Tab-separated table of C-alpha atoms in Angstrom:
chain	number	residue	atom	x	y	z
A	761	UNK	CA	5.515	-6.292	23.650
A	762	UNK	CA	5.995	-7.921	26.764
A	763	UNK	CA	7.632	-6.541	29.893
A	764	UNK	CA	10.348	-9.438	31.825
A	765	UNK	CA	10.424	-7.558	35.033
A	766	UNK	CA	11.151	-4.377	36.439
A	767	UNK	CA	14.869	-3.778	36.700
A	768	UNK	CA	15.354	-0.665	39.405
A	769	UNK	CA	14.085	2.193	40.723
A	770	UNK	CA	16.675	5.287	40.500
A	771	UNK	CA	16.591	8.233	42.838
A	772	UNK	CA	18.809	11.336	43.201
A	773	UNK	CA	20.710	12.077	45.809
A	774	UNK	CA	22.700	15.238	47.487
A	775	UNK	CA	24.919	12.457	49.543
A	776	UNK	CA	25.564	9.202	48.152
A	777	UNK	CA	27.321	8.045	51.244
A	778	UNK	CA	25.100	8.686	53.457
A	779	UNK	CA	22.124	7.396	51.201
A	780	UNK	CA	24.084	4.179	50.930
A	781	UNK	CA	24.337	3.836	54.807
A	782	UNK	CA	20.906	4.064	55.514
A	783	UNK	CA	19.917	1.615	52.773
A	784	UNK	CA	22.085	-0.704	54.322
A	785	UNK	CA	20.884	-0.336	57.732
A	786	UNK	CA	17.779	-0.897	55.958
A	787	UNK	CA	18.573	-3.778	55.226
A	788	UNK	CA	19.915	-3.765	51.431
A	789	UNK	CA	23.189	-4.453	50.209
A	790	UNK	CA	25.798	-2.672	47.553
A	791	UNK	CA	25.678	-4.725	44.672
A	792	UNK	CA	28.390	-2.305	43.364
A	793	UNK	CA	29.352	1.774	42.792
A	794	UNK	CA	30.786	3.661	39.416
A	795	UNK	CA	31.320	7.068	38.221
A	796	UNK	CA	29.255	7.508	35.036
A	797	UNK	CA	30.239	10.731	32.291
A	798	UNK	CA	30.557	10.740	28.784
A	799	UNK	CA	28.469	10.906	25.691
A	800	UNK	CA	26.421	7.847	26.534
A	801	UNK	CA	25.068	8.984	29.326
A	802	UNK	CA	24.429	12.130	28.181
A	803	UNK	CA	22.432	10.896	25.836
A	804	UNK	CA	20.634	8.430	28.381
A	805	UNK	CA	19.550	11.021	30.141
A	806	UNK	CA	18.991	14.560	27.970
A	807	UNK	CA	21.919	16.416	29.689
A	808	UNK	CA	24.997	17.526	28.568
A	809	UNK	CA	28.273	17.069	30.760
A	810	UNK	CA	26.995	14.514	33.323
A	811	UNK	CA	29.522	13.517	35.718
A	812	UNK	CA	27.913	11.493	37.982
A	813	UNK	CA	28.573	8.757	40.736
A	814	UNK	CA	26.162	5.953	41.271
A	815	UNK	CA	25.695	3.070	43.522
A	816	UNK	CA	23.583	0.473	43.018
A	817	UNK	CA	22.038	-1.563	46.560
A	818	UNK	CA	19.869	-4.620	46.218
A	819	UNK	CA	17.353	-6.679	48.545
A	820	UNK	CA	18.528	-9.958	50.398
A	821	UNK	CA	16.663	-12.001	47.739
A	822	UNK	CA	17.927	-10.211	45.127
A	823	UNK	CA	14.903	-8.995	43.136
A	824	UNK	CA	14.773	-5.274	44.222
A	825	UNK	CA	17.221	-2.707	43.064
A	826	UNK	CA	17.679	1.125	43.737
A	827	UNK	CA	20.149	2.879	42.489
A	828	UNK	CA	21.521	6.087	43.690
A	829	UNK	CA	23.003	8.616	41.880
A	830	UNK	CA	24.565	12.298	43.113
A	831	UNK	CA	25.549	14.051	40.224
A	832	UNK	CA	28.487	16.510	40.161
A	833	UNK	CA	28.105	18.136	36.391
A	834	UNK	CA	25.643	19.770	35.728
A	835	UNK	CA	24.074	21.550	38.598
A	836	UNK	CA	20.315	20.980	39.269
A	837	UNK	CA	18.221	23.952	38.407
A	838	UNK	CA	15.922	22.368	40.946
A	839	UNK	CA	15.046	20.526	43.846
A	840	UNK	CA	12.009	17.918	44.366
A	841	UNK	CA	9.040	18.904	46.392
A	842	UNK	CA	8.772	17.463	49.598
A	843	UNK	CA	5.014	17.265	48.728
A	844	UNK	CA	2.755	15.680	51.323
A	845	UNK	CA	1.989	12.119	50.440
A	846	UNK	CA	-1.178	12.680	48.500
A	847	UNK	CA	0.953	14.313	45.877
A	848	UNK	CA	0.453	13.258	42.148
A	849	UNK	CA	3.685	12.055	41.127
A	850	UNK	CA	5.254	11.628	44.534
A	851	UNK	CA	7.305	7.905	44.605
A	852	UNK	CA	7.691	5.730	47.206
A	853	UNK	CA	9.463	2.779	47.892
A	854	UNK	CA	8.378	0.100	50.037
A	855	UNK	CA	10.150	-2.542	51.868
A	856	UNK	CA	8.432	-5.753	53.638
A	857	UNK	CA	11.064	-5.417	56.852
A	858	UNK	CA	10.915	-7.999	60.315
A	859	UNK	CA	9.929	-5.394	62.589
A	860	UNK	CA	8.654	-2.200	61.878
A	861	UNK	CA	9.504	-0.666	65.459
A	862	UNK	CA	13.292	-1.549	65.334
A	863	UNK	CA	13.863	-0.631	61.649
A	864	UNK	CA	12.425	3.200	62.381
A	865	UNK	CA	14.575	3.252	65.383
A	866	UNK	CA	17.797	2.198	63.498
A	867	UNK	CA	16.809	4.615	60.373
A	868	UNK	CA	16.204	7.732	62.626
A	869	UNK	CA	19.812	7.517	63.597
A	870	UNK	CA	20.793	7.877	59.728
A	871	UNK	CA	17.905	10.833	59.825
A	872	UNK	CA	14.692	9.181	59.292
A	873	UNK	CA	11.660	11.310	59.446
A	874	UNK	CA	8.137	9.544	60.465
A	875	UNK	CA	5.493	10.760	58.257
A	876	UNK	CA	2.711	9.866	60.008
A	877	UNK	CA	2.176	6.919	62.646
A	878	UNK	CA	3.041	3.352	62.778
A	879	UNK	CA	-0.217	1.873	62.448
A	880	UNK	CA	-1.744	-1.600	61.950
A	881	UNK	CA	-4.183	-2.878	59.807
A	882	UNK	CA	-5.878	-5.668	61.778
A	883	UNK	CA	-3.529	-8.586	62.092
A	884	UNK	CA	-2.452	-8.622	58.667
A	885	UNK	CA	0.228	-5.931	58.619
A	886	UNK	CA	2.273	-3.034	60.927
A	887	UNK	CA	2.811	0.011	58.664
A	888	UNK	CA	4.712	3.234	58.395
A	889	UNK	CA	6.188	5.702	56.390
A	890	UNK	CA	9.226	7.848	56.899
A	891	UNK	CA	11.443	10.339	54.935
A	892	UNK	CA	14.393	9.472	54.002
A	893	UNK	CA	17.976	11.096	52.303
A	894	UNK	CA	16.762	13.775	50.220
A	895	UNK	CA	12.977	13.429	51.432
A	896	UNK	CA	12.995	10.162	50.157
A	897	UNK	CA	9.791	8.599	51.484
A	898	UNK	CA	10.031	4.905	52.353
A	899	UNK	CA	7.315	2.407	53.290
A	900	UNK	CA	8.095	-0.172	56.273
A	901	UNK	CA	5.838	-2.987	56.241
A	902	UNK	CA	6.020	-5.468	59.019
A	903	UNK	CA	3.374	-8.932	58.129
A	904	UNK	CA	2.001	-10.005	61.388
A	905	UNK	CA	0.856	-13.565	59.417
């Protein structure tokens, strides 16, 4: 068995909007949006009745996907933990930006959350985390070489 390439990462969302619009002040673009229901997807995804809307953003070069979903049928019985960071299980999503500084000031006007500091690792990188929609915690990596 051999693996080509991994397609996307998928995360759910309580706003699509406004997960979309800080994506793309990320930096990302929509590669396209769709309202998914039916027995296929139910089937996907072990739930019965999904009626969902998803929205699918992409990196300038085009090899890193996330897709977003908020789904309207069924209800969560649950939300995700906003665990701290050394939490089995917890995902994060990392982007290689220009400049660390400006991209946490643009993203804390769509409600960006610093975890921690922006730091730098000798002159190799400039590196922070923040929460995102949802708790969403993103990686900002600026390379200094």
């Amino acid at each position: 068995m051999t693996i080509y390439r991994m397609d996307h990462v998928g995360v759910v969302v309580e706003d699509l909007a406004a997960a979309i619009a800080f994506f793309l002040e990320l930096g990302l673009e929509l590669e396209g949006e769709a309202a998914v229901e039916g027995e296929w997807v139910d089937q996907l995804i072990g739930l019965d009745g999904v009626r969902a809307d998803i929205a699918v953003v992409r990196t300038p070069d085009g090899h890193g996907r996330v897709e977003l979903s908020t789904f309207h049928t069924p209800a969560a019985t649950s939300s995700a933990p906003r665990a701290p960071m050394n939490t089995p299980g917890i995902p994060r999503l990392t982007f290689v930006v220009d400049a660390v500084v400006d991209v946490l000031d643009r993203l804390r006007a769509h409600g960006a959350v610093l975890v921690g500091e922006v730091t730098q690792y000798r002159e190799i990188y400039r590196y922070c985390y923040v929460r995102g929609p949802d708790g969403i915690i993103i990686g900002l990596v600026e390379e200094l070489r």
